[in-house]
Each structure stands twice: as structure tokens, then as C-alpha cells.
Coordinates of C-alpha atoms in Angstrom, one line a residue:
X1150 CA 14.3 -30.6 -10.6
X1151 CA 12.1 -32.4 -12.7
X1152 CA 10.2 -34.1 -9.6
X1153 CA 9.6 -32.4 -6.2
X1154 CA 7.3 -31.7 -3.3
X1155 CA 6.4 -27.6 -3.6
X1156 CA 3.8 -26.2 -0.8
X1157 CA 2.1 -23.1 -0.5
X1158 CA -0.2 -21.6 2.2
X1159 CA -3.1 -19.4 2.4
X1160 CA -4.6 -18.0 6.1
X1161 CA -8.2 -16.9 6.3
X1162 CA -9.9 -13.3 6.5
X1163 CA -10.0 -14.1 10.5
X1164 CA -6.1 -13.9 10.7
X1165 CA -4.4 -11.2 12.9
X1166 CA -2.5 -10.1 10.2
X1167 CA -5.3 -10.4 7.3
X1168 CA -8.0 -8.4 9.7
X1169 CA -5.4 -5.5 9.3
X1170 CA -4.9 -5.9 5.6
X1171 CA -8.8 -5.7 5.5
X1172 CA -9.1 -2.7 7.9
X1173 CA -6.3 -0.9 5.5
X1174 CA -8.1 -1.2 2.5
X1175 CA -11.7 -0.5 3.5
X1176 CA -10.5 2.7 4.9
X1177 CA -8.5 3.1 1.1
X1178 CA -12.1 2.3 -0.2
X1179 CA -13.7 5.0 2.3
X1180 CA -11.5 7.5 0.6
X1181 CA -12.0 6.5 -2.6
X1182 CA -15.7 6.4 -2.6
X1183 CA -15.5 10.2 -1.7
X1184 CA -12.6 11.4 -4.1
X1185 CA -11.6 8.9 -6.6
X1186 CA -7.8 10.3 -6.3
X1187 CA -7.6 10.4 -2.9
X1188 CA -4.1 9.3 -1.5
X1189 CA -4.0 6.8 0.8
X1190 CA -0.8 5.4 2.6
X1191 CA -3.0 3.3 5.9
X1192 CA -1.3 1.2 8.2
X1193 CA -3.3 -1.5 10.8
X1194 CA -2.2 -2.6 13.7
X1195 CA -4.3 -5.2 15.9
X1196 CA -3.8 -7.1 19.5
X1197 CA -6.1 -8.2 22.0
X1198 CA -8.7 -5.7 22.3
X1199 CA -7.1 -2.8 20.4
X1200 CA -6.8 -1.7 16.3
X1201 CA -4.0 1.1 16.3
X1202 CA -4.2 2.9 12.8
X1203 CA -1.2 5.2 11.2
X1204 CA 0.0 6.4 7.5
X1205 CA -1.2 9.6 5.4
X1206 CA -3.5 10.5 3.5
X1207 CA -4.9 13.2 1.2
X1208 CA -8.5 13.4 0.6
X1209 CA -11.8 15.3 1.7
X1210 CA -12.5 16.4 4.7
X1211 CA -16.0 14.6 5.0
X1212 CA -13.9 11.6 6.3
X1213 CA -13.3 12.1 9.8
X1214 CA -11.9 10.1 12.7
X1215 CA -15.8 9.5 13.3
X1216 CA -16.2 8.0 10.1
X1217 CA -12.8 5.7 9.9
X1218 CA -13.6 4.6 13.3
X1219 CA -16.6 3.1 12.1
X1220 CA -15.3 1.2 9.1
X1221 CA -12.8 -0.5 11.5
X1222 CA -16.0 -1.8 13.4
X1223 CA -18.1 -2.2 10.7
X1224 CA -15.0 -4.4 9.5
X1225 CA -14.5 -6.5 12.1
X1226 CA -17.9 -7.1 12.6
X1227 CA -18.2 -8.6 9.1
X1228 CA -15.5 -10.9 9.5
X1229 CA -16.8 -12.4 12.8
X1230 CA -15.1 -11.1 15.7
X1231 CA -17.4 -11.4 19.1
X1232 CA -15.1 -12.9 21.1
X1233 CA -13.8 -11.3 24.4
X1234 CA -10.6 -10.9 23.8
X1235 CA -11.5 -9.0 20.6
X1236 CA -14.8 -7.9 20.1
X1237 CA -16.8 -5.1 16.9
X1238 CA -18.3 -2.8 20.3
X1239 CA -15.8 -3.1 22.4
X1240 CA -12.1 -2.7 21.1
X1241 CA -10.6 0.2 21.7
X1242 CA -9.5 2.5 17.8
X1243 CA -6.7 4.3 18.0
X1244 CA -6.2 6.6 14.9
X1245 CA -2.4 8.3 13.8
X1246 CA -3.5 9.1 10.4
X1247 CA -1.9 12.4 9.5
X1248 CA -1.9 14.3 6.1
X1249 CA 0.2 13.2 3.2
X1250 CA 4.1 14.8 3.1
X1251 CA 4.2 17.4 0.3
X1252 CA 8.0 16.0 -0.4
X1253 CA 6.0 12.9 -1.5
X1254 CA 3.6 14.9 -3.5
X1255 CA 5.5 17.6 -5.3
X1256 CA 7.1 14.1 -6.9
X1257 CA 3.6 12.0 -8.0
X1258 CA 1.5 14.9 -8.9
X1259 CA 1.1 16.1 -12.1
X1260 CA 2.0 19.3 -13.5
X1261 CA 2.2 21.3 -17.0
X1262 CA 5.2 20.1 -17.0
X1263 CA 5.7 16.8 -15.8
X1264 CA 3.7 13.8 -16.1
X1265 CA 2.7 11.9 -13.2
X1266 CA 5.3 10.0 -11.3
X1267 CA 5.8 7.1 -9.4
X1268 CA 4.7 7.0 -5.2
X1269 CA 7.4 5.4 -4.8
X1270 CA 10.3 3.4 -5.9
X1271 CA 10.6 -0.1 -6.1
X1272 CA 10.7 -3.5 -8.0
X1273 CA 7.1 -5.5 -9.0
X1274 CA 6.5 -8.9 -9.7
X1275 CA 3.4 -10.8 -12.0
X1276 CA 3.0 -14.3 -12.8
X1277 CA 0.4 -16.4 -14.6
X1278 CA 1.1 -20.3 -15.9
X1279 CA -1.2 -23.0 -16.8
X1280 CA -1.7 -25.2 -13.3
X1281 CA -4.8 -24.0 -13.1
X1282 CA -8.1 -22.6 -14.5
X1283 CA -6.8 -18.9 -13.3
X1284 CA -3.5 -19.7 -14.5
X1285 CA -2.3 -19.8 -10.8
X1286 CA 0.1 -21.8 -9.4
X1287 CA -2.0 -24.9 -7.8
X1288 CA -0.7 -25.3 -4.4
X1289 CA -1.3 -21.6 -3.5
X1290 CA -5.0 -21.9 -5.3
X1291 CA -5.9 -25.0 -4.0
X1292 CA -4.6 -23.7 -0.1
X1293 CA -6.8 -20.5 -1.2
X1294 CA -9.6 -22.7 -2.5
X1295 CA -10.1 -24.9 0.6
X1296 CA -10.7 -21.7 3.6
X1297 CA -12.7 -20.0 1.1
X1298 CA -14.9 -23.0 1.3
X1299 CA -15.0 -23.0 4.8
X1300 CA -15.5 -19.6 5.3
X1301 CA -18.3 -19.1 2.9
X1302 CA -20.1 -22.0 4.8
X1303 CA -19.5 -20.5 8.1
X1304 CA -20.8 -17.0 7.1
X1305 CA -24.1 -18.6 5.2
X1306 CA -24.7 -20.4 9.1
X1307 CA -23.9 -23.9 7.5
X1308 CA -21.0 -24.7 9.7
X1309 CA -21.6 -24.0 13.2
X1310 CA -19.0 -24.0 15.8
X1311 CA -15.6 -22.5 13.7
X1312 CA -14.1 -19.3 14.3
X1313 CA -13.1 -17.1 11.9
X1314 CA -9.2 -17.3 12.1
X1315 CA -7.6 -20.4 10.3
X1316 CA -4.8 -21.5 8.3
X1317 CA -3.8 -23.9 5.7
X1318 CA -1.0 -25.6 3.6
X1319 CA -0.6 -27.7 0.6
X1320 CA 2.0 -29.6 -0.4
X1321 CA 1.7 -30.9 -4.4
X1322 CA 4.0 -33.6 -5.9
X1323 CA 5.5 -32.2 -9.5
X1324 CA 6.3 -34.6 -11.7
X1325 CA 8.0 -33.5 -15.2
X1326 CA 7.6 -30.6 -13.6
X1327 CA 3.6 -30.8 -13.6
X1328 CA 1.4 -30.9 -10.6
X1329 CA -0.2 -34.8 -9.6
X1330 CA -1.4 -34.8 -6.3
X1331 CA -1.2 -33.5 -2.8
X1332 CA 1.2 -35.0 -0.8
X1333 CA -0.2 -33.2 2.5
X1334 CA -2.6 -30.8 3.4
X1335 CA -2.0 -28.7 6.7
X1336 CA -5.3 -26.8 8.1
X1337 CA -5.3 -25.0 11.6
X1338 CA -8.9 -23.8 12.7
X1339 CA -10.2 -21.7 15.1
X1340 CA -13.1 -23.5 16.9
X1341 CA -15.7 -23.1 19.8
X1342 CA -14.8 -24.5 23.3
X1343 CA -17.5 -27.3 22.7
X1344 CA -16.4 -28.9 19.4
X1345 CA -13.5 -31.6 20.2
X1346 CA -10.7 -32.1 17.7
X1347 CA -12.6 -35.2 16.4
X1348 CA -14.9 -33.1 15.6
X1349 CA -12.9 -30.3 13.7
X1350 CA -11.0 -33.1 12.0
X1351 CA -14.3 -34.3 10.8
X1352 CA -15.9 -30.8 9.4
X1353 CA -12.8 -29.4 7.6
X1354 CA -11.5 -32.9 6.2
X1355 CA -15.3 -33.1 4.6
X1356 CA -14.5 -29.2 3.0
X1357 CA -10.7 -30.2 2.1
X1358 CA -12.6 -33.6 -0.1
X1359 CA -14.8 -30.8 -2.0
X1360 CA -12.1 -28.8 -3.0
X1361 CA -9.2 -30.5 -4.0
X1362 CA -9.7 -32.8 -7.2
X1363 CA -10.5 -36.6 -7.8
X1364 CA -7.5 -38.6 -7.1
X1365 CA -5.8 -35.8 -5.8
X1366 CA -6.5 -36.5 -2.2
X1367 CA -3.1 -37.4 0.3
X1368 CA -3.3 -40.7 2.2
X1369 CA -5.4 -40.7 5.4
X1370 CA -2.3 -40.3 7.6
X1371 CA -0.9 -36.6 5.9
X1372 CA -4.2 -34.7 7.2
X1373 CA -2.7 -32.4 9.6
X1374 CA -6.0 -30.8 11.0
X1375 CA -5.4 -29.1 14.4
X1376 CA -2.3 -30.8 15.0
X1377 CA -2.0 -29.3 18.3
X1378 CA -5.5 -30.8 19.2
X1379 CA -7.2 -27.2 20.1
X1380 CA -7.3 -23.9 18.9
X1381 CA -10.2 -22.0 20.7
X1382 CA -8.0 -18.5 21.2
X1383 CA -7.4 -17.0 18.1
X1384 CA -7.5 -14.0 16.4
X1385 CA -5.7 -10.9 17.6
X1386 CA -6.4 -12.0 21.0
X1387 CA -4.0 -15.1 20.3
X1388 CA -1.3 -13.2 17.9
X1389 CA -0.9 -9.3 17.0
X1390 CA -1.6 -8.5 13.4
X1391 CA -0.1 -6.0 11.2
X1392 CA -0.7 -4.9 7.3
X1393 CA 1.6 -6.4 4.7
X1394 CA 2.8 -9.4 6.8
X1395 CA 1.2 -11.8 4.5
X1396 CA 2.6 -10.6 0.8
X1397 CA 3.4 -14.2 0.0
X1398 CA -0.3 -15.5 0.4
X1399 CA -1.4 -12.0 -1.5
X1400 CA 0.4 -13.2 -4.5
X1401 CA 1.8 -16.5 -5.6
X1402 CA 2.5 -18.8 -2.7
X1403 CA 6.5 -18.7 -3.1
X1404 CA 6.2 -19.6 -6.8
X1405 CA 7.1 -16.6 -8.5
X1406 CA 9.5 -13.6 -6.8
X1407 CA 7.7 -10.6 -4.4
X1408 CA 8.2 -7.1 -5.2
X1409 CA 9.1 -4.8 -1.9
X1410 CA 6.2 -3.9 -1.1
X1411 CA 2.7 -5.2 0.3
X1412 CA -0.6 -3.8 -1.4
X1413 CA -3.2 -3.7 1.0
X1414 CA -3.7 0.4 2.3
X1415 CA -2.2 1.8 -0.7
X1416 CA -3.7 4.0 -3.3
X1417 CA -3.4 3.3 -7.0
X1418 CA -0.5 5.8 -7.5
X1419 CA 1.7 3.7 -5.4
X1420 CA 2.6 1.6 -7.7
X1421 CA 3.2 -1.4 -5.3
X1422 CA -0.1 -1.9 -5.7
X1423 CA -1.0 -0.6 -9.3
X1424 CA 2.2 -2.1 -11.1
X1425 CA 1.9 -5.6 -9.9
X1426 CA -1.5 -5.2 -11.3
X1427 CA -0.2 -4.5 -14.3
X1428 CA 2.8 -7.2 -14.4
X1429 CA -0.2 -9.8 -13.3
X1430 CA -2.2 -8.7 -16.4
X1431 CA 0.3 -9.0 -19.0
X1432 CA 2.0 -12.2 -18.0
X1433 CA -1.8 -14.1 -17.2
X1434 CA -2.8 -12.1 -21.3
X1435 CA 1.2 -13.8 -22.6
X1436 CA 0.0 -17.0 -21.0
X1437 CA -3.5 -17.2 -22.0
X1438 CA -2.4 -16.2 -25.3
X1439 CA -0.6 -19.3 -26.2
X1440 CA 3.8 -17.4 -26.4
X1441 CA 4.5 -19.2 -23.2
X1442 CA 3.3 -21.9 -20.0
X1443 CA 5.2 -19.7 -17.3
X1444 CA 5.3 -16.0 -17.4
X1445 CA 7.3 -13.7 -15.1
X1446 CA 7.5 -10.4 -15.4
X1447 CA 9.3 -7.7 -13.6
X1448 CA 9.0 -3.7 -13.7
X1449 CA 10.8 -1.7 -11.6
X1450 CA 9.9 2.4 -11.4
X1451 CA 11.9 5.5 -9.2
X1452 CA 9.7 8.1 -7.0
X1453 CA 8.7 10.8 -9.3
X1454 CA 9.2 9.2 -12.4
X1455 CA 6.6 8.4 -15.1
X1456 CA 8.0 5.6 -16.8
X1457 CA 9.6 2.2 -16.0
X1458 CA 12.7 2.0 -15.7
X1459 CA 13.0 -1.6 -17.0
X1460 CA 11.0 -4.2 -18.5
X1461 CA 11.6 -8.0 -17.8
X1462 CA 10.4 -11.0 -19.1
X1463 CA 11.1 -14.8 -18.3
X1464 CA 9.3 -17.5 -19.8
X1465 CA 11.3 -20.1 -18.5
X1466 CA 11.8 -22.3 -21.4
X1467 CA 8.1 -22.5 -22.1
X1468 CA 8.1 -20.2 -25.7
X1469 CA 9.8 -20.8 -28.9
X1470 CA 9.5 -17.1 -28.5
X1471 CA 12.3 -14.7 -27.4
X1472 CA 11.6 -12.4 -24.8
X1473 CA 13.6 -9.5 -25.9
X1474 CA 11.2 -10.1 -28.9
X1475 CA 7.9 -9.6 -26.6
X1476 CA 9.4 -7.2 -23.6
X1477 CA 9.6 -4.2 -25.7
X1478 CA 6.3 -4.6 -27.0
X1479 CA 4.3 -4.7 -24.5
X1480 CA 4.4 -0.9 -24.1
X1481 CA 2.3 -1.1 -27.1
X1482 CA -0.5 -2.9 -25.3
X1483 CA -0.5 -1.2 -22.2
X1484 CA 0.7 2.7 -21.1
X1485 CA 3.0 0.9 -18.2
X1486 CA 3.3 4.5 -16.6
X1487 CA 1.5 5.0 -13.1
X1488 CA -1.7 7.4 -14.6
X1489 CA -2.0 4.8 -17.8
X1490 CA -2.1 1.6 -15.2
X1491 CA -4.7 3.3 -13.5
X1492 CA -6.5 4.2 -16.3
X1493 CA -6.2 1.0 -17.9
X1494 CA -7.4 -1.2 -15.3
X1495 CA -9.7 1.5 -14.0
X1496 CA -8.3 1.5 -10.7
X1497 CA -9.1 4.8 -8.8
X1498 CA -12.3 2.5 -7.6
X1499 CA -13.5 1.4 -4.1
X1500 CA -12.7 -2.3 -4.7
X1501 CA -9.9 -3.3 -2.9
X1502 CA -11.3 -4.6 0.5
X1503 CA -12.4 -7.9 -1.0
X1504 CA -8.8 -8.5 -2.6
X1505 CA -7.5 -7.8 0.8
X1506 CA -8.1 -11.8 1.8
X1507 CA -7.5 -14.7 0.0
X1508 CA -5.2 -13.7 -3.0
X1509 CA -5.3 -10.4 -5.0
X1510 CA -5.0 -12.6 -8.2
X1511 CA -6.8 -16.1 -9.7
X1512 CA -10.0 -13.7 -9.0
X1513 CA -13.0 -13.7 -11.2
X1514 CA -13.1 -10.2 -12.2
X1515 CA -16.2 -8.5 -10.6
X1516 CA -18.9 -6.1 -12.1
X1517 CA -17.6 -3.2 -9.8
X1518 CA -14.4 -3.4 -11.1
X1519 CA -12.5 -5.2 -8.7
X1520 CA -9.9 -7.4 -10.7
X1521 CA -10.1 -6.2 -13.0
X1522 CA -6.1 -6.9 -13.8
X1523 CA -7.5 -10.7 -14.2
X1524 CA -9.3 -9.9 -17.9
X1525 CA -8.3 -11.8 -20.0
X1526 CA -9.1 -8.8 -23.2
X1527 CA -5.5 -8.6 -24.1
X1528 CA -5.4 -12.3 -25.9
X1529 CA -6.7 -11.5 -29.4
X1530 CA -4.3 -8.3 -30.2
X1531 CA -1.0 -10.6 -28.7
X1532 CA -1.9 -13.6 -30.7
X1533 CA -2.1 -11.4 -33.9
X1534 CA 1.5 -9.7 -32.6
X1535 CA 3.4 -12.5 -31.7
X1536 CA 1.9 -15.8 -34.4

């Protein structure tokens, strides 16, 4: 279709489910702050009054239960939670975490003779087109775009009153197959027993008109603010959270395809994580390049095994280019095995906690490293390649 209504949703750092995508990864960045090839497979979950943690790891020693205990705190401190159903001091931390299985090992570790492998199998996705600035698609930004809003104001004390869990939703008109305008915008906030629903309508509708662009705006009657009319229990006192439950507002808001995997907990060498990475960064270079307007890219790898085992490319009728022309070649820009991602995007860093919220890609990349799969240095060399 030509014409159509597509909508995308994003859920704040407060969620049940994005708390323990959080949790995951700032116990990844623990380990990787002590040993930069630490392995880290960390599961989270959260109900009312309780974080229950589980996976494997291998890494030093100087990180004991002591120590992981306090990240979850020191995590759900940052993000807000003093309420009593789910409180920093007071939840209870119970940790499974166990040491790595050497059957998963023996296949990912290097050796004189055998290159590093794969932590796993399984199928990866990236995507970049031209909607937006970050070559994101813009009902997926702009749902991302309006919490981050809201919570930045509610952390710098601007916005009394909100909670820290919320939701939203945006539905964009395509026409020609080109976003116009919203057609609705959906936002569920947590809020403070004194604020009325007026009230909430009032705050957020003011942070939806500073986000979303000129003209852009739906008719008064397709705000959906609170449409139950209260929304003071939230968090994991309202709904038990779990890692990887929210893959689709990690990546691309239903536009493109999901791999099989989540990201948040994982260490580079899973290459869950490290290969959508990877596919993000070349599509987003192929885009930003000028060969196509949509990219998608898949890669798919086995447990143990260095290399892909297949390369492919869609530009969905947006090149004058082939893609059997450009998929081989993009082994020339980038070592696509697990140890050359890594190295590559310089990814056995601490930085994953802050992609664990609001989208792992349309991220500036930061001077710490952290997306660093969204430079843009690829550009130059593919528009000499493919003129």
C-alpha cells in the first residue's frame, strides 16, 4: 500500500519490563569494567517488592553477590523507584547467577586453531531509511522522542508529580509511502495520587506539542492520555517485568523484521547483541551513502562458528543498485565475524546500560563509546565502491 496508518510504541525506563533490561546490562557493564572479555548471559526478573536475577557468567572474582546486589539498587534508585510496593532500600535481590557452561565455551573461545565462534546461533536484523534525521523509522522515533522528553524533565525536577513508568504510541499517516502526520498519539503515565487526569492530560499533551513537528499534530479528539483516567500503581508493583520482553521498542517499532534474540544482559560475543550492531551499521552507512532509501539487512551465524553463514540485503526498490552487487562486498568494509564486530565497533566496553531504554539505535554516538554502531565513518569508502 501506497497510503496507510503504521504505529509504533516506545515504554519508558520506569517499565517493568525495561527496569530489568536496565538491571541486565548494568550488571554486563559491572563485568566489563573489571575484565573487558568477561562473559555475561544475565537475566532480570521484577514484581512487587522483589528483583530475582539468573544466567552465567565468566569473569573475576572481585564481583561478588555484594557487589551485583548493589548495582540492582543503585539501578533502581536512578530510575525513580520509592514507591511501596517497590522501593531502592527495601526490595528484596535474589541472585541465581552461576558460572558460564564450558559446552558453551569450548565453542566461542579462541584457540591456535580455531578462530573465535559465535555464542550462539541465530538470525539478526538492521535497518536504517530516510524518515528521519537518524534514519529511523518516524513513528518508533517520534513514540521514543516524546517519553524521553518527559523523562528528562522529570529527573531535572521540572515536572513534579509523574512517575517513572509510562507508555506511548504513535500512529503516522503514509502517503506515497512517505510519512505526513500523526493520526493519533497514545501516552499512559504513571502519576501521583494528587494530580487528576485533567491535570496529566494537560502536562504530557504540553511535551507531545514540543516533540512532534509543525503540522504534524492529530486533531484534539485522537489524544489518548490516560485513557483509563488513573494510573497511580505502576511499575513492578502493577505488572512483573522480565528482560528481552520489549525487543520491538529496542529496535524498529515493527518496521523492519526482529532477530531471535533480545540484547539487553548479553556480552559482545553473543552475537544477538554484537551482530545486530553490525547489520544496523552497514544498512544506516548504505543509506547515508546515497545506494538506497530503505535498507534491510540480515546475517545469520551457527554456535561456534566464525563467519556468517549468509549475507542479505533488501533495498526494497529504493536503488538502481543490485544487492547481490553490494551484499558480497560488504565483507570488505567490515570483518562480519564475532572478534572483528567487536573490534570494529569497540564493543568489549561498559556502555550498554544507557541503550538498555529508549532504543539501542537513532542514538547520537557517545564519547565513551556507546553507539558507537550509529557512526556514520563508512559513507566515503561506499560512495567511492558503489558510484
Amino acid at each position: 500500500m501506497s497510503s496507510f496508518v503504521f504505529t509504533s510504541e516506545s515504554v519508558s525506563e520506569g517499565h517493568p519490563d525495561k527496569i530489568c533490561d536496565q538491571i541486565s546490562d548494568a550488571i554486563l557493564d559491572t563485568y566489563l569494567t573489571a575484565d573487558p572479555y568477561a562473559r555475561v548471559a544475565c537475566e532480570t526478573l521484577a514484581t512487587t517488592g522483589r528483583v530475582v536475577l539468573a544466567g552465567e557468567v565468566r569473569g573475576p572474582d572481585v564481583i561478588t553477590p555484594e557487589v551485583i546486589e548493589r548495582v540492582v539498587r543503585q539501578t533502581v534508585k536512578d530510575i525513580g523507584y520509592e514507591q511501596k510496593g517497590f522501593h531502592w532500600k527495601t526490595l528484596s535481590v535474589e541472585n541465581h547467577i552461576h558460572e558460564q557452561s564450558q559446552d558453551i565455551a569450548v565453542g566461542v573461545d579462541e584457540t591456535s586453531d580455531k578462530a573465535e565462534g559465535a555464542g550462539d546461533q541465530g538470525i539478526m536484523f538492521g535497518y536504517a531509511c530516510k524518515e528521519t534525521p537518524d534514519y529511523m523509522p518516524a513513528p518508533i522515533y517520534y513514540s521514543h522522542a516524546i517519553l524521553r522528553a518527559l523523562s528528562e524533565a522529570r529527573h531535572s525536577g521540572e515536572l513534579k508529580g509523574l512517575g517513572p513508568d509510562a507508555k506511548s504510541q504513535v500512529s503516522l499517516l503514509y502517503e506515497n509511502e512517505k510519512p505526513v502526520r500523526t493520526t493519533s498519539i497514545v501516552v499512559s503515565h504513571q502519576h501521583d495520587e494528587a494530580m487528576s487526569a485533567k491535570d496529566v492530560h494537560e502536562v504530557v499533551r504540553h511535551y507531545i506539542k514540543k516533540v512532534i513537528p509543525a503540522g504534524w499534530l492529530p486533531k484534539e479528539d485522537q489524544y489518548y492520555i490516560n485513557p483509563t483516567g488513573r494510573f497511580v500503581i505502576g511499575g513492578p508493583d502493577g505488572d512483573a517485568g522480565l528482560t528481552g520482553r520489549k525487543i520491538i521498542v529496542d529496535t524498529y517499532g515493527g518496521a523492519a523484521p526482529h532477530g531471535g534474540g533480545a540484547f539487553s544482559g548479553k556480552d559482545p560475543t553473543k552475537v544477538d547483541r554484537s551482530a545486530a550492531y553490525a547489520a544496523r551499521y552497514l544498512a544506516k552507512n548504505i543509506v547515508a551513502a546515497g545506494i538506497a532509501e530503505r535498507c534491510t539487512l540480515q546475517l545469520s551465524y551457527a554456535i561456534g562458528v566464525a563467519e556468517p553463514l549468509s549475507v542479505y540485503l533488501n533495498f526494497h526498490d529504493t536503488s538502481k543498485i543490485k544487492e547481490e552487487l553490494v551484499a558480497p562486498a560488504l565483507r570488505r568494509f567490515m570483518d562480519l565475524t564475532p572478534k572483528g564486530i567487536r573490534s570494529h565497533l569497540k564493543l568489549n566496553r561498559p556502555i550498554y546500560k544507557v541503550a538498555a531504554s529508549y532504543g539501542h539505535f537513532g542514538r547520537a554516538p557517545q564519547e565513551n563509546g556507546a553507539f558507537s554502531w550509529e557512526k556514520l565513518d563508512l559513507v566515503d569508502d561506499l560512495k567511492a565502491a558503489f558510484k
